[in-house]
Amino acid sequence: MPSNLTWNLTGLLLVIFLAIPPEGCADIYRYVDAHGVVHFTDTPTSGAYHFYMKEKRSKDAKGSVVDLIEHYAKVFNLDDALIRAVIKVESDYNPHALSSKGAQGLMQLIPETARDMNVSDPYNPAQNIRGGSRYLRQMLDQFGDDLELALAAYNAGPSAVKRYGGIPPFAETQHYVEKVKKFYRHYQQQEETTL
């Protein structure tokens, strides 16, 4: 017959096992403070938090990003491989990316551009991809569908491209244009091989 110690260890292990959520989901807890402010967490720090809902986390967060890219590529008449290339170079698909110059999110929108593109939350992938795609379309339209000039304008601003009459002599911008073109070709080839 098992000892009490064995049962206690078995019970403890069972409690620990049940307390660890399965991969891909978490419990969300909610707490309303004395000022009416609602707080959410997946790790409650006091008994004031109560279970609110179970969160499902996608194992492949890029799946939804791919859908957004395809959608906004159609909306703004862009090649989705181009949007993918810009996102790869700008943020490497990190929706929380923040540059030293204040550019935010997947397509690294600076606050002024985000406002101009009606993006209120640049860290929201849907808003960011919509705003970045719209801005990319504007740059292509402004520079007669010249991809290199549009990419240079996306990086350095359209006024810099106009001032220099082409790609500005900034190493960062020149490198950026070449890098986006490289990933653009790569993503186009990927699409061709899947057809």
Short mmCIF file of N, CA and C in Angstrom, two decimals:
data_model
loop_
_atom_site.label_atom_id
_atom_site.label_comp_id
_atom_site.label_asym_id
_atom_site.label_seq_id
_atom_site.Cartn_x
_atom_site.Cartn_y
_atom_site.Cartn_z
N MET A 1 0.85 -1.19 0.00
CA MET A 1 0.00 0.00 0.00
C MET A 1 0.89 1.24 0.00
N PRO A 2 0.60 2.23 -0.90
CA PRO A 2 1.44 3.42 -0.98
C PRO A 2 1.38 4.23 0.30
N SER A 3 2.51 4.85 0.65
CA SER A 3 2.55 5.67 1.85
C SER A 3 1.88 7.02 1.59
N ASN A 4 1.62 7.75 2.68
CA ASN A 4 1.04 9.10 2.56
C ASN A 4 1.98 10.02 1.79
N LEU A 5 3.30 9.80 1.96
CA LEU A 5 4.27 10.62 1.24
C LEU A 5 4.13 10.43 -0.27
N THR A 6 3.93 9.17 -0.71
CA THR A 6 3.74 8.90 -2.13
C THR A 6 2.50 9.59 -2.65
N TRP A 7 1.40 9.48 -1.89
CA TRP A 7 0.16 10.14 -2.31
C TRP A 7 0.32 11.65 -2.34
N ASN A 8 1.03 12.20 -1.36
CA ASN A 8 1.25 13.65 -1.33
C ASN A 8 2.07 14.11 -2.53
N LEU A 9 3.13 13.35 -2.88
CA LEU A 9 3.94 13.70 -4.04
C LEU A 9 3.14 13.57 -5.33
N THR A 10 2.35 12.51 -5.44
CA THR A 10 1.52 12.31 -6.62
C THR A 10 0.52 13.45 -6.75
N GLY A 11 -0.11 13.81 -5.63
CA GLY A 11 -1.07 14.92 -5.64
C GLY A 11 -0.42 16.23 -6.02
N LEU A 12 0.79 16.47 -5.49
CA LEU A 12 1.51 17.70 -5.80
C LEU A 12 1.86 17.76 -7.29
N LEU A 13 2.36 16.64 -7.83
CA LEU A 13 2.68 16.61 -9.25
C LEU A 13 1.45 16.82 -10.12
N LEU A 14 0.33 16.25 -9.71
CA LEU A 14 -0.91 16.43 -10.45
C LEU A 14 -1.34 17.89 -10.44
N VAL A 15 -1.24 18.55 -9.29
CA VAL A 15 -1.61 19.97 -9.19
C VAL A 15 -0.69 20.80 -10.08
N ILE A 16 0.62 20.51 -10.06
CA ILE A 16 1.57 21.26 -10.89
C ILE A 16 1.25 21.05 -12.37
N PHE A 17 1.00 19.79 -12.75
CA PHE A 17 0.68 19.48 -14.15
C PHE A 17 -0.57 20.21 -14.61
N LEU A 18 -1.60 20.21 -13.77
CA LEU A 18 -2.85 20.87 -14.15
C LEU A 18 -2.73 22.39 -14.16
N ALA A 19 -1.78 22.92 -13.39
CA ALA A 19 -1.62 24.38 -13.34
C ALA A 19 -0.89 24.93 -14.56
N ILE A 20 -0.16 24.06 -15.26
CA ILE A 20 0.59 24.51 -16.45
C ILE A 20 -0.34 24.42 -17.65
N PRO A 21 -0.63 25.55 -18.29
CA PRO A 21 -1.53 25.49 -19.44
C PRO A 21 -0.89 24.77 -20.61
N PRO A 22 -1.69 24.10 -21.44
CA PRO A 22 -1.12 23.45 -22.61
C PRO A 22 -0.54 24.48 -23.56
N GLU A 23 0.45 24.06 -24.36
CA GLU A 23 1.09 24.98 -25.30
C GLU A 23 0.06 25.55 -26.26
N GLY A 24 0.12 26.87 -26.47
CA GLY A 24 -0.77 27.48 -27.43
C GLY A 24 -1.98 28.14 -26.82
N CYS A 25 -2.20 28.01 -25.51
CA CYS A 25 -3.35 28.69 -24.93
C CYS A 25 -3.02 29.14 -23.52
N ALA A 26 -3.75 30.13 -23.03
CA ALA A 26 -3.54 30.66 -21.69
C ALA A 26 -4.87 31.14 -21.14
N ASP A 27 -4.97 31.13 -19.81
CA ASP A 27 -6.15 31.69 -19.17
C ASP A 27 -5.92 33.19 -18.98
N ILE A 28 -6.96 33.97 -19.23
CA ILE A 28 -6.90 35.42 -19.04
C ILE A 28 -7.76 35.74 -17.82
N TYR A 29 -7.20 36.55 -16.94
CA TYR A 29 -7.89 36.95 -15.72
C TYR A 29 -8.16 38.45 -15.77
N ARG A 30 -9.24 38.86 -15.10
CA ARG A 30 -9.66 40.26 -15.13
C ARG A 30 -9.86 40.77 -13.71
N TYR A 31 -9.57 42.06 -13.54
CA TYR A 31 -9.74 42.71 -12.24
C TYR A 31 -10.15 44.16 -12.50
N VAL A 32 -11.17 44.63 -11.80
CA VAL A 32 -11.61 46.02 -11.91
C VAL A 32 -11.22 46.71 -10.60
N ASP A 33 -10.38 47.74 -10.71
CA ASP A 33 -9.91 48.41 -9.49
C ASP A 33 -10.93 49.42 -8.97
N ALA A 34 -10.62 50.08 -7.88
CA ALA A 34 -11.54 51.02 -7.21
C ALA A 34 -11.90 52.21 -8.09
N HIS A 35 -11.07 52.50 -9.09
CA HIS A 35 -11.33 53.62 -10.00
C HIS A 35 -12.07 53.19 -11.26
N GLY A 36 -12.46 51.93 -11.32
CA GLY A 36 -13.18 51.42 -12.48
C GLY A 36 -12.30 51.02 -13.64
N VAL A 37 -10.98 51.02 -13.44
CA VAL A 37 -10.05 50.63 -14.50
C VAL A 37 -9.99 49.11 -14.54
N VAL A 38 -10.14 48.56 -15.75
CA VAL A 38 -10.12 47.11 -15.92
C VAL A 38 -8.69 46.68 -16.24
N HIS A 39 -8.20 45.67 -15.50
CA HIS A 39 -6.86 45.13 -15.70
C HIS A 39 -6.99 43.69 -16.17
N PHE A 40 -6.17 43.30 -17.16
CA PHE A 40 -6.15 41.92 -17.65
C PHE A 40 -4.74 41.36 -17.47
N THR A 41 -4.65 40.07 -17.21
CA THR A 41 -3.36 39.41 -17.09
C THR A 41 -3.51 37.92 -17.33
N ASP A 42 -2.40 37.27 -17.69
CA ASP A 42 -2.41 35.81 -17.75
C ASP A 42 -1.71 35.22 -16.53
N THR A 43 -1.18 36.10 -15.69
CA THR A 43 -0.54 35.67 -14.44
C THR A 43 -1.04 36.53 -13.30
N PRO A 44 -2.17 36.16 -12.68
CA PRO A 44 -2.73 36.99 -11.60
C PRO A 44 -1.76 37.08 -10.42
N THR A 45 -1.66 38.28 -9.87
CA THR A 45 -0.75 38.52 -8.74
C THR A 45 -1.47 38.67 -7.42
N SER A 46 -2.81 38.61 -7.47
CA SER A 46 -3.58 38.69 -6.22
C SER A 46 -4.92 37.99 -6.41
N GLY A 47 -5.61 37.80 -5.32
CA GLY A 47 -6.92 37.15 -5.36
C GLY A 47 -8.00 38.04 -5.96
N ALA A 48 -7.66 39.29 -6.26
CA ALA A 48 -8.66 40.21 -6.84
C ALA A 48 -8.97 39.85 -8.29
N TYR A 49 -8.06 39.13 -8.95
CA TYR A 49 -8.27 38.73 -10.34
C TYR A 49 -9.19 37.52 -10.40
N HIS A 50 -10.08 37.52 -11.39
CA HIS A 50 -11.00 36.40 -11.60
C HIS A 50 -10.88 35.94 -13.04
N PHE A 51 -11.09 34.63 -13.25
CA PHE A 51 -11.02 34.07 -14.59
C PHE A 51 -11.96 34.83 -15.52
N TYR A 52 -11.45 35.19 -16.70
CA TYR A 52 -12.24 35.94 -17.68
C TYR A 52 -12.49 35.11 -18.93
N MET A 53 -11.43 34.55 -19.52
CA MET A 53 -11.58 33.75 -20.73
C MET A 53 -10.31 32.97 -21.01
N LYS A 54 -10.42 32.00 -21.89
CA LYS A 54 -9.25 31.24 -22.35
C LYS A 54 -8.81 31.84 -23.68
N GLU A 55 -7.53 32.20 -23.74
CA GLU A 55 -6.98 32.79 -24.96
C GLU A 55 -6.38 31.69 -25.82
N LYS A 56 -6.69 31.72 -27.10
CA LYS A 56 -6.09 30.79 -28.05
C LYS A 56 -4.98 31.53 -28.77
N ARG A 57 -3.81 30.98 -28.73
CA ARG A 57 -2.68 31.60 -29.43
C ARG A 57 -2.36 30.78 -30.66
N SER A 58 -2.23 31.45 -31.76
CA SER A 58 -1.88 30.76 -33.00
C SER A 58 -0.43 30.31 -32.92
N LYS A 59 -0.16 29.06 -33.31
CA LYS A 59 1.22 28.58 -33.34
C LYS A 59 2.00 29.29 -34.43
N ASP A 60 1.32 29.70 -35.49
CA ASP A 60 1.98 30.38 -36.59
C ASP A 60 1.36 31.76 -36.74
N ALA A 61 1.92 32.74 -36.01
CA ALA A 61 1.36 34.09 -36.03
C ALA A 61 1.44 34.71 -37.42
N LYS A 62 2.37 34.20 -38.26
CA LYS A 62 2.51 34.76 -39.60
C LYS A 62 1.33 34.37 -40.49
N GLY A 63 0.58 33.31 -40.11
CA GLY A 63 -0.55 32.90 -40.92
C GLY A 63 -1.54 34.03 -41.10
N SER A 64 -1.88 34.71 -40.01
CA SER A 64 -2.82 35.82 -40.11
C SER A 64 -2.17 37.02 -40.81
N VAL A 65 -0.87 37.20 -40.63
CA VAL A 65 -0.17 38.29 -41.30
C VAL A 65 -0.18 38.06 -42.81
N VAL A 66 0.01 36.81 -43.23
CA VAL A 66 -0.03 36.48 -44.66
C VAL A 66 -1.40 36.82 -45.23
N ASP A 67 -2.47 36.50 -44.50
CA ASP A 67 -3.82 36.84 -44.96
C ASP A 67 -3.99 38.35 -45.11
N LEU A 68 -3.46 39.11 -44.14
CA LEU A 68 -3.55 40.57 -44.20
C LEU A 68 -2.76 41.11 -45.40
N ILE A 69 -1.59 40.56 -45.62
CA ILE A 69 -0.76 41.00 -46.75
C ILE A 69 -1.50 40.76 -48.06
N GLU A 70 -2.05 39.57 -48.22
CA GLU A 70 -2.78 39.25 -49.45
C GLU A 70 -3.98 40.17 -49.63
N HIS A 71 -4.70 40.45 -48.54
CA HIS A 71 -5.87 41.33 -48.62
C HIS A 71 -5.48 42.74 -49.06
N TYR A 72 -4.48 43.34 -48.37
CA TYR A 72 -4.12 44.72 -48.69
C TYR A 72 -3.35 44.84 -49.99
N ALA A 73 -2.73 43.76 -50.43
CA ALA A 73 -2.11 43.77 -51.76
C ALA A 73 -3.19 43.97 -52.82
N LYS A 74 -4.33 43.29 -52.64
CA LYS A 74 -5.44 43.45 -53.60
C LYS A 74 -6.06 44.84 -53.48
N VAL A 75 -6.26 45.30 -52.25
CA VAL A 75 -6.89 46.62 -52.03
C VAL A 75 -6.07 47.73 -52.69
N PHE A 76 -4.74 47.67 -52.56
CA PHE A 76 -3.89 48.76 -53.06
C PHE A 76 -3.15 48.40 -54.35
N ASN A 77 -3.58 47.32 -55.00
CA ASN A 77 -3.01 46.91 -56.28
C ASN A 77 -1.49 46.80 -56.21
N LEU A 78 -1.04 45.99 -55.23
CA LEU A 78 0.39 45.75 -55.04
C LEU A 78 0.65 44.25 -55.16
N ASP A 79 1.87 43.90 -55.45
CA ASP A 79 2.29 42.51 -55.43
C ASP A 79 2.51 42.13 -53.96
N ASP A 80 1.85 41.07 -53.50
CA ASP A 80 2.01 40.71 -52.09
C ASP A 80 3.46 40.36 -51.77
N ALA A 81 4.25 39.89 -52.75
CA ALA A 81 5.67 39.62 -52.52
C ALA A 81 6.42 40.89 -52.18
N LEU A 82 5.99 42.02 -52.72
CA LEU A 82 6.63 43.30 -52.42
C LEU A 82 6.34 43.71 -50.97
N ILE A 83 5.08 43.57 -50.55
CA ILE A 83 4.74 43.90 -49.16
C ILE A 83 5.51 43.00 -48.21
N ARG A 84 5.58 41.72 -48.53
CA ARG A 84 6.33 40.78 -47.70
C ARG A 84 7.80 41.19 -47.59
N ALA A 85 8.37 41.62 -48.70
CA ALA A 85 9.78 42.03 -48.71
C ALA A 85 10.00 43.27 -47.85
N VAL A 86 9.10 44.23 -47.95
CA VAL A 86 9.22 45.45 -47.14
C VAL A 86 9.12 45.09 -45.66
N ILE A 87 8.17 44.24 -45.29
CA ILE A 87 8.03 43.84 -43.89
C ILE A 87 9.28 43.10 -43.41
N LYS A 88 9.81 42.21 -44.24
CA LYS A 88 11.01 41.46 -43.87
C LYS A 88 12.16 42.40 -43.56
N VAL A 89 12.39 43.38 -44.42
CA VAL A 89 13.51 44.30 -44.24
C VAL A 89 13.23 45.29 -43.11
N GLU A 90 12.01 45.77 -43.01
CA GLU A 90 11.68 46.78 -42.01
C GLU A 90 11.71 46.24 -40.58
N SER A 91 11.07 45.08 -40.35
CA SER A 91 10.89 44.62 -38.97
C SER A 91 11.19 43.14 -38.76
N ASP A 92 11.49 42.42 -39.83
CA ASP A 92 11.67 40.97 -39.78
C ASP A 92 10.44 40.31 -39.14
N TYR A 93 9.27 40.83 -39.50
CA TYR A 93 7.98 40.31 -39.06
C TYR A 93 7.73 40.45 -37.56
N ASN A 94 8.35 41.44 -36.93
CA ASN A 94 8.12 41.70 -35.51
C ASN A 94 7.10 42.84 -35.40
N PRO A 95 5.85 42.55 -35.00
CA PRO A 95 4.83 43.59 -34.92
C PRO A 95 5.10 44.63 -33.84
N HIS A 96 6.04 44.35 -32.93
CA HIS A 96 6.36 45.27 -31.84
C HIS A 96 7.66 46.03 -32.09
N ALA A 97 8.18 45.94 -33.31
CA ALA A 97 9.46 46.59 -33.62
C ALA A 97 9.35 48.11 -33.46
N LEU A 98 10.41 48.69 -32.90
CA LEU A 98 10.50 50.14 -32.74
C LEU A 98 11.92 50.55 -33.08
N SER A 99 12.06 51.42 -34.09
CA SER A 99 13.40 51.84 -34.51
C SER A 99 13.89 52.99 -33.66
N SER A 100 15.17 53.28 -33.76
CA SER A 100 15.75 54.40 -33.01
C SER A 100 15.19 55.73 -33.49
N LYS A 101 14.59 55.74 -34.71
CA LYS A 101 14.00 56.97 -35.24
C LYS A 101 12.51 57.07 -34.96
N GLY A 102 11.97 56.09 -34.22
CA GLY A 102 10.56 56.14 -33.84
C GLY A 102 9.61 55.42 -34.78
N ALA A 103 10.14 54.72 -35.80
CA ALA A 103 9.28 53.96 -36.71
C ALA A 103 8.75 52.74 -35.96
N GLN A 104 7.48 52.40 -36.22
CA GLN A 104 6.80 51.40 -35.40
C GLN A 104 6.14 50.30 -36.21
N GLY A 105 6.15 49.10 -35.64
CA GLY A 105 5.37 47.99 -36.17
C GLY A 105 6.00 47.29 -37.36
N LEU A 106 5.20 46.42 -37.98
CA LEU A 106 5.66 45.56 -39.06
C LEU A 106 6.29 46.32 -40.22
N MET A 107 5.61 47.38 -40.67
CA MET A 107 6.11 48.14 -41.83
C MET A 107 6.80 49.43 -41.41
N GLN A 108 7.12 49.53 -40.10
CA GLN A 108 7.91 50.63 -39.55
C GLN A 108 7.40 52.00 -39.98
N LEU A 109 6.18 52.31 -39.56
CA LEU A 109 5.60 53.62 -39.87
C LEU A 109 6.05 54.64 -38.83
N ILE A 110 6.54 55.79 -39.31
CA ILE A 110 6.84 56.86 -38.37
C ILE A 110 5.50 57.48 -37.96
N PRO A 111 5.42 58.09 -36.78
CA PRO A 111 4.13 58.60 -36.30
C PRO A 111 3.41 59.51 -37.29
N GLU A 112 4.14 60.38 -37.98
CA GLU A 112 3.50 61.30 -38.93
C GLU A 112 2.86 60.53 -40.09
N THR A 113 3.59 59.54 -40.62
CA THR A 113 3.04 58.73 -41.71
C THR A 113 1.85 57.92 -41.22
N ALA A 114 1.96 57.37 -40.02
CA ALA A 114 0.85 56.60 -39.45
C ALA A 114 -0.41 57.47 -39.37
N ARG A 115 -0.26 58.70 -38.90
CA ARG A 115 -1.42 59.62 -38.82
C ARG A 115 -1.98 59.90 -40.22
N ASP A 116 -1.08 60.17 -41.17
CA ASP A 116 -1.52 60.46 -42.54
C ASP A 116 -2.27 59.28 -43.16
N MET A 117 -1.91 58.06 -42.76
CA MET A 117 -2.53 56.84 -43.31
C MET A 117 -3.69 56.35 -42.42
N ASN A 118 -4.11 57.18 -41.47
CA ASN A 118 -5.22 56.85 -40.55
C ASN A 118 -4.95 55.58 -39.74
N VAL A 119 -3.72 55.45 -39.28
CA VAL A 119 -3.34 54.32 -38.42
C VAL A 119 -3.27 54.84 -36.99
N SER A 120 -4.20 54.39 -36.16
CA SER A 120 -4.21 54.85 -34.77
C SER A 120 -3.34 53.98 -33.87
N ASP A 121 -3.15 52.71 -34.25
CA ASP A 121 -2.31 51.80 -33.47
C ASP A 121 -1.31 51.12 -34.40
N PRO A 122 -0.11 51.69 -34.53
CA PRO A 122 0.87 51.13 -35.46
C PRO A 122 1.37 49.74 -35.07
N TYR A 123 1.09 49.30 -33.84
CA TYR A 123 1.50 47.95 -33.42
C TYR A 123 0.42 46.91 -33.72
N ASN A 124 -0.71 47.36 -34.22
CA ASN A 124 -1.77 46.44 -34.64
C ASN A 124 -1.42 46.00 -36.07
N PRO A 125 -1.17 44.69 -36.29
CA PRO A 125 -0.73 44.24 -37.61
C PRO A 125 -1.67 44.65 -38.75
N ALA A 126 -2.98 44.56 -38.53
CA ALA A 126 -3.92 44.91 -39.60
C ALA A 126 -3.81 46.39 -39.96
N GLN A 127 -3.79 47.26 -38.96
CA GLN A 127 -3.68 48.70 -39.23
C GLN A 127 -2.33 49.03 -39.86
N ASN A 128 -1.27 48.41 -39.34
CA ASN A 128 0.07 48.72 -39.83
C ASN A 128 0.24 48.29 -41.29
N ILE A 129 -0.22 47.08 -41.61
CA ILE A 129 -0.08 46.61 -42.99
C ILE A 129 -0.97 47.42 -43.92
N ARG A 130 -2.17 47.80 -43.46
CA ARG A 130 -3.03 48.65 -44.28
C ARG A 130 -2.34 49.99 -44.54
N GLY A 131 -1.85 50.63 -43.47
CA GLY A 131 -1.21 51.94 -43.62
C GLY A 131 0.07 51.88 -44.42
N GLY A 132 0.91 50.87 -44.16
CA GLY A 132 2.16 50.73 -44.90
C GLY A 132 1.94 50.42 -46.37
N SER A 133 0.94 49.58 -46.65
CA SER A 133 0.63 49.24 -48.05
C SER A 133 0.08 50.47 -48.79
N ARG A 134 -0.76 51.20 -48.11
CA ARG A 134 -1.33 52.42 -48.72
C ARG A 134 -0.21 53.43 -49.03
N TYR A 135 0.72 53.58 -48.08
CA TYR A 135 1.83 54.51 -48.27
C TYR A 135 2.74 54.04 -49.40
N LEU A 136 3.01 52.75 -49.46
CA LEU A 136 3.82 52.19 -50.54
C LEU A 136 3.16 52.44 -51.90
N ARG A 137 1.84 52.26 -51.95
CA ARG A 137 1.10 52.53 -53.19
C ARG A 137 1.23 54.00 -53.57
N GLN A 138 1.14 54.90 -52.59
CA GLN A 138 1.28 56.34 -52.87
C GLN A 138 2.67 56.66 -53.42
N MET A 139 3.69 56.01 -52.85
CA MET A 139 5.06 56.26 -53.33
C MET A 139 5.24 55.75 -54.76
N LEU A 140 4.67 54.60 -55.07
CA LEU A 140 4.73 54.08 -56.44
C LEU A 140 4.01 55.01 -57.40
N ASP A 141 2.84 55.50 -57.00
CA ASP A 141 2.08 56.44 -57.85
C ASP A 141 2.84 57.74 -58.05
N GLN A 142 3.43 58.24 -56.97
CA GLN A 142 4.14 59.51 -57.01
C GLN A 142 5.39 59.45 -57.90
N PHE A 143 6.02 58.28 -57.97
CA PHE A 143 7.25 58.14 -58.74
C PHE A 143 7.07 57.25 -59.96
N GLY A 144 5.88 57.31 -60.57
CA GLY A 144 5.62 56.65 -61.85
C GLY A 144 5.88 55.17 -61.86
N ASP A 145 5.55 54.48 -60.77
CA ASP A 145 5.76 53.03 -60.64
C ASP A 145 7.22 52.61 -60.74
N ASP A 146 8.14 53.55 -60.50
CA ASP A 146 9.57 53.21 -60.45
C ASP A 146 9.83 52.61 -59.07
N LEU A 147 10.07 51.30 -59.04
CA LEU A 147 10.20 50.58 -57.78
C LEU A 147 11.34 51.12 -56.92
N GLU A 148 12.49 51.37 -57.52
CA GLU A 148 13.64 51.85 -56.75
C GLU A 148 13.37 53.20 -56.11
N LEU A 149 12.78 54.11 -56.88
CA LEU A 149 12.47 55.43 -56.32
C LEU A 149 11.40 55.34 -55.24
N ALA A 150 10.39 54.49 -55.46
CA ALA A 150 9.32 54.32 -54.46
C ALA A 150 9.89 53.76 -53.16
N LEU A 151 10.78 52.78 -53.27
CA LEU A 151 11.39 52.21 -52.06
C LEU A 151 12.29 53.23 -51.36
N ALA A 152 13.03 54.00 -52.14
CA ALA A 152 13.87 55.05 -51.55
C ALA A 152 13.00 56.07 -50.83
N ALA A 153 11.86 56.41 -51.42
CA ALA A 153 10.94 57.37 -50.80
C ALA A 153 10.32 56.77 -49.54
N TYR A 154 10.01 55.47 -49.57
CA TYR A 154 9.45 54.80 -48.40
C TYR A 154 10.45 54.89 -47.25
N ASN A 155 11.73 54.78 -47.56
CA ASN A 155 12.77 54.78 -46.53
C ASN A 155 13.19 56.18 -46.11
N ALA A 156 13.47 57.04 -47.07
CA ALA A 156 14.06 58.35 -46.76
C ALA A 156 13.06 59.50 -46.88
N GLY A 157 11.88 59.22 -47.42
CA GLY A 157 10.87 60.25 -47.62
C GLY A 157 10.88 60.74 -49.05
N PRO A 158 9.71 61.07 -49.59
CA PRO A 158 9.62 61.52 -50.98
C PRO A 158 10.36 62.82 -51.26
N SER A 159 10.45 63.70 -50.24
CA SER A 159 11.14 64.97 -50.46
C SER A 159 12.63 64.75 -50.70
N ALA A 160 13.23 63.76 -50.03
CA ALA A 160 14.65 63.47 -50.24
C ALA A 160 14.89 62.93 -51.65
N VAL A 161 13.99 62.09 -52.14
CA VAL A 161 14.13 61.54 -53.50
C VAL A 161 14.01 62.68 -54.52
N LYS A 162 13.07 63.58 -54.31
CA LYS A 162 12.91 64.72 -55.23
C LYS A 162 14.11 65.65 -55.16
N ARG A 163 14.59 65.90 -53.94
CA ARG A 163 15.72 66.82 -53.76
C ARG A 163 16.97 66.32 -54.49
N TYR A 164 17.20 65.00 -54.46
CA TYR A 164 18.39 64.44 -55.10
C TYR A 164 18.13 63.95 -56.52
N GLY A 165 16.89 64.03 -56.97
CA GLY A 165 16.57 63.60 -58.32
C GLY A 165 16.79 62.11 -58.54
N GLY A 166 16.62 61.34 -57.51
CA GLY A 166 16.81 59.89 -57.57
C GLY A 166 17.02 59.34 -56.17
N ILE A 167 17.62 58.16 -56.10
CA ILE A 167 17.88 57.57 -54.79
C ILE A 167 18.89 58.45 -54.07
N PRO A 168 18.55 58.92 -52.87
CA PRO A 168 19.48 59.81 -52.14
C PRO A 168 20.82 59.12 -51.86
N PRO A 169 21.88 59.89 -51.73
CA PRO A 169 23.21 59.31 -51.51
C PRO A 169 23.44 58.90 -50.05
N PHE A 170 22.42 58.32 -49.45
CA PHE A 170 22.54 57.84 -48.07
C PHE A 170 22.80 56.33 -48.12
N ALA A 171 23.85 55.89 -47.45
CA ALA A 171 24.19 54.46 -47.47
C ALA A 171 23.01 53.62 -46.98
N GLU A 172 22.34 54.10 -45.94
CA GLU A 172 21.20 53.35 -45.38
C GLU A 172 20.11 53.15 -46.44
N THR A 173 19.77 54.21 -47.14
CA THR A 173 18.71 54.14 -48.15
C THR A 173 19.13 53.27 -49.33
N GLN A 174 20.34 53.43 -49.78
CA GLN A 174 20.82 52.62 -50.91
C GLN A 174 20.83 51.14 -50.54
N HIS A 175 21.29 50.83 -49.35
CA HIS A 175 21.30 49.44 -48.87
C HIS A 175 19.87 48.92 -48.73
N TYR A 176 18.97 49.77 -48.22
CA TYR A 176 17.58 49.40 -48.03
C TYR A 176 16.92 49.00 -49.36
N VAL A 177 17.11 49.81 -50.38
CA VAL A 177 16.51 49.55 -51.69
C VAL A 177 17.00 48.21 -52.22
N GLU A 178 18.29 47.96 -52.15
CA GLU A 178 18.84 46.69 -52.66
C GLU A 178 18.34 45.50 -51.86
N LYS A 179 18.26 45.66 -50.55
CA LYS A 179 17.81 44.55 -49.69
C LYS A 179 16.35 44.21 -49.95
N VAL A 180 15.49 45.22 -50.08
CA VAL A 180 14.07 44.96 -50.36
C VAL A 180 13.94 44.29 -51.73
N LYS A 181 14.68 44.77 -52.73
CA LYS A 181 14.62 44.14 -54.06
C LYS A 181 15.06 42.68 -54.01
N LYS A 182 16.07 42.38 -53.21
CA LYS A 182 16.56 41.01 -53.09
C LYS A 182 15.46 40.10 -52.50
N PHE A 183 14.83 40.56 -51.41
CA PHE A 183 13.76 39.76 -50.80
C PHE A 183 12.53 39.70 -51.70
N TYR A 184 12.28 40.77 -52.43
CA TYR A 184 11.16 40.79 -53.37
C TYR A 184 11.34 39.69 -54.42
N ARG A 185 12.53 39.61 -55.01
CA ARG A 185 12.82 38.55 -55.99
C ARG A 185 12.67 37.17 -55.34
N HIS A 186 13.18 37.04 -54.13
CA HIS A 186 13.10 35.77 -53.40
C HIS A 186 11.65 35.33 -53.21
N TYR A 187 10.80 36.26 -52.74
CA TYR A 187 9.39 35.91 -52.50
C TYR A 187 8.65 35.64 -53.82
N GLN A 188 9.01 36.37 -54.88
CA GLN A 188 8.39 36.08 -56.19
C GLN A 188 8.75 34.68 -56.66
N GLN A 189 10.00 34.28 -56.48
CA GLN A 189 10.44 32.94 -56.88
C GLN A 189 9.72 31.88 -56.05
N GLN A 190 9.54 32.15 -54.77
CA GLN A 190 8.79 31.21 -53.91
C GLN A 190 7.39 31.00 -54.44
N GLU A 191 6.75 32.11 -54.83
CA GLU A 191 5.38 32.02 -55.34
C GLU A 191 5.34 31.25 -56.65
N GLU A 192 6.32 31.45 -57.52
CA GLU A 192 6.36 30.75 -58.81
C GLU A 192 6.53 29.24 -58.61
N THR A 193 7.33 28.84 -57.63
CA THR A 193 7.56 27.42 -57.42
C THR A 193 6.36 26.74 -56.77
N THR A 194 5.48 27.51 -56.12
CA THR A 194 4.29 26.90 -55.51
C THR A 194 3.12 26.85 -56.47
N LEU A 195 3.25 27.46 -57.64
CA LEU A 195 2.16 27.45 -58.61
C LEU A 195 2.12 26.14 -59.40
#
